[in-house]
Amino acid sequence: QVQLVESGGGLVQPGGSLRLSCAASGFTFSSTGMSWYRQAPGKGRELVASITNAGSTFYVDSVKGRFTISRDNVENTLYLQMNSLKLEDTARYYCNCEYWWRTYWGQGTQVTVSS
């Protein structure tokens, strides 16, 4: 079955960097568009970045120029490189895919930006 397992979150100071990973299994990763979402306390889940199977990317305005989404189709892994982190980037980050008309989520990884 489809499994998405995120890792790489943690506590970082403002201006710092983190790289999130999402290990994917149970589906044809190389043919599937992937996304990162986040959910801050008391807020809804929002799309952060997405990447198509062909490598085209999309970013929400608030992270453009700071975050980079990428994928490794050999290792079946999705990445999110986060630089110049801000307090407002604090959230739980989730890996997401749509496969055969179903939506799948990982368990999430917590990112806390604090001084």
GROMACS .gro file of C-alpha atoms in nm:
model
  115
    1GLN     CA    1   0.000   0.000   0.000
    2VAL     CA    2   0.101   0.362  -0.040
    3GLN     CA    3   0.327   0.484   0.238
    4LEU     CA    4   0.480   0.826   0.289
    5VAL     CA    5   0.726   0.873   0.575
    6GLU     CA    6   0.860   1.220   0.652
    7SER     CA    7   1.177   1.301   0.844
    8GLY     CA    8   1.419   1.586   0.899
    9GLY     CA    9   1.216   1.824   1.112
   10GLY     CA   10   1.346   1.987   1.426
   11LEU     CA   11   1.413   2.306   1.617
   12VAL     CA   12   1.604   2.576   1.434
   13GLN     CA   13   1.678   2.944   1.491
   14PRO     CA   14   1.542   3.213   1.258
   15GLY     CA   15   1.759   3.231   0.949
   16GLY     CA   16   1.857   2.867   0.977
   17SER     CA   17   1.804   2.577   0.739
   18LEU     CA   18   1.650   2.232   0.742
   19ARG     CA   19   1.601   1.964   0.479
   20LEU     CA   20   1.290   1.752   0.499
   21SER     CA   21   1.269   1.410   0.336
   22CYS     CA   22   0.973   1.195   0.243
   23ALA     CA   23   1.038   0.828   0.172
   24ALA     CA   24   0.770   0.693  -0.061
   25SER     CA   25   0.670   0.334  -0.129
   26GLY     CA   26   0.382   0.128  -0.263
   27PHE     CA   27   0.328   0.320  -0.586
   28THR     CA   28   0.507   0.436  -0.900
   29PHE     CA   29   0.684   0.735  -0.749
   30SER     CA   30   0.851   0.851  -1.071
   31SER     CA   31   0.513   0.892  -1.242
   32THR     CA   32   0.339   1.074  -0.959
   33GLY     CA   33   0.324   1.441  -0.869
   34MET     CA   34   0.418   1.513  -0.509
   35SER     CA   35   0.358   1.796  -0.268
   36TRP     CA   36   0.454   1.936   0.070
   37TYR     CA   37   0.185   2.086   0.293
   38ARG     CA   38   0.209   2.238   0.637
   39GLN     CA   39  -0.025   2.304   0.925
   40ALA     CA   40   0.046   2.555   1.199
   41PRO     CA   41  -0.133   2.538   1.535
   42GLY     CA   42  -0.489   2.665   1.502
   43LYS     CA   43  -0.468   2.697   1.126
   44GLY     CA   44  -0.571   2.494   0.827
   45ARG     CA   45  -0.338   2.283   0.620
   46GLU     CA   46  -0.179   2.479   0.335
   47LEU     CA   47   0.009   2.381   0.022
   48VAL     CA   48   0.375   2.482   0.044
   49ALA     CA   49   0.528   2.340  -0.274
   50SER     CA   50   0.463   2.078  -0.537
   51ILE     CA   51   0.657   1.901  -0.810
   52THR     CA   52   0.522   1.717  -1.112
   53ASN     CA   53   0.654   1.385  -1.238
   54ALA     CA   54   0.838   1.587  -1.503
   55GLY     CA   55   1.004   1.811  -1.244
   56SER     CA   56   0.800   2.128  -1.281
   57THR     CA   57   0.762   2.307  -0.951
   58PHE     CA   58   0.519   2.536  -0.774
   59TYR     CA   59   0.571   2.737  -0.455
   60VAL     CA   60   0.336   2.938  -0.240
   61ASP     CA   61   0.441   3.303  -0.241
   62SER     CA   62   0.550   3.303   0.123
   63VAL     CA   63   0.831   3.051   0.058
   64LYS     CA   64   0.947   3.151  -0.291
   65GLY     CA   65   1.321   3.205  -0.300
   66ARG     CA   66   1.370   3.029   0.035
   67PHE     CA   67   1.241   2.673  -0.014
   68THR     CA   68   1.331   2.424  -0.285
   69ILE     CA   69   1.134   2.109  -0.360
   70SER     CA   70   1.310   1.824  -0.538
   71ARG     CA   71   1.276   1.453  -0.596
   72ASP     CA   72   1.500   1.150  -0.640
   73ASN     CA   73   1.321   0.899  -0.859
   74VAL     CA   74   1.588   0.634  -0.795
   75GLU     CA   75   1.558   0.654  -0.417
   76ASN     CA   76   1.181   0.727  -0.430
   77THR     CA   77   1.232   1.024  -0.205
   78LEU     CA   78   1.087   1.374  -0.200
   79TYR     CA   79   1.281   1.661  -0.045
   80LEU     CA   80   1.214   2.011   0.080
   81GLN     CA   81   1.519   2.228   0.137
   82MET     CA   82   1.421   2.516   0.364
   83ASN     CA   83   1.656   2.812   0.398
   84SER     CA   84   1.622   3.149   0.572
   85LEU     CA   85   1.360   3.004   0.801
   86LYS     CA   86   1.121   3.243   0.971
   87LEU     CA   87   0.914   3.218   1.288
   88GLU     CA   88   0.602   3.187   1.074
   89ASP     CA   89   0.738   2.872   0.908
   90THR     CA   90   0.673   2.687   1.234
   91ALA     CA   91   0.430   2.405   1.150
   92ARG     CA   92   0.394   2.036   1.100
   93TYR     CA   93   0.499   1.950   0.745
   94TYR     CA   94   0.328   1.674   0.550
   95CYS     CA   95   0.416   1.487   0.233
   96ASN     CA   96   0.124   1.433  -0.004
   97CYS     CA   97   0.039   1.257  -0.327
   98GLU     CA   98  -0.265   1.180  -0.536
   99TYR     CA   99  -0.261   0.826  -0.676
  100TRP     CA  100  -0.542   0.649  -0.855
  101TRP     CA  101  -0.784   0.925  -0.745
  102ARG     CA  102  -0.701   0.886  -0.378
  103THR     CA  103  -0.512   1.131  -0.158
  104TYR     CA  104  -0.235   1.005   0.067
  105TRP     CA  105  -0.059   1.177   0.357
  106GLY     CA  106   0.240   1.098   0.570
  107GLN     CA  107   0.237   1.137   0.947
  108GLY     CA  108   0.419   1.468   0.926
  109THR     CA  109   0.737   1.610   1.074
  110GLN     CA  110   0.746   1.906   1.311
  111VAL     CA  111   0.945   2.217   1.221
  112THR     CA  112   0.985   2.474   1.497
  113VAL     CA  113   1.159   2.804   1.429
  114SER     CA  114   1.243   2.981   1.751
  115SER     CA  115   1.515   3.197   1.901
   0.00000   0.00000   0.00000
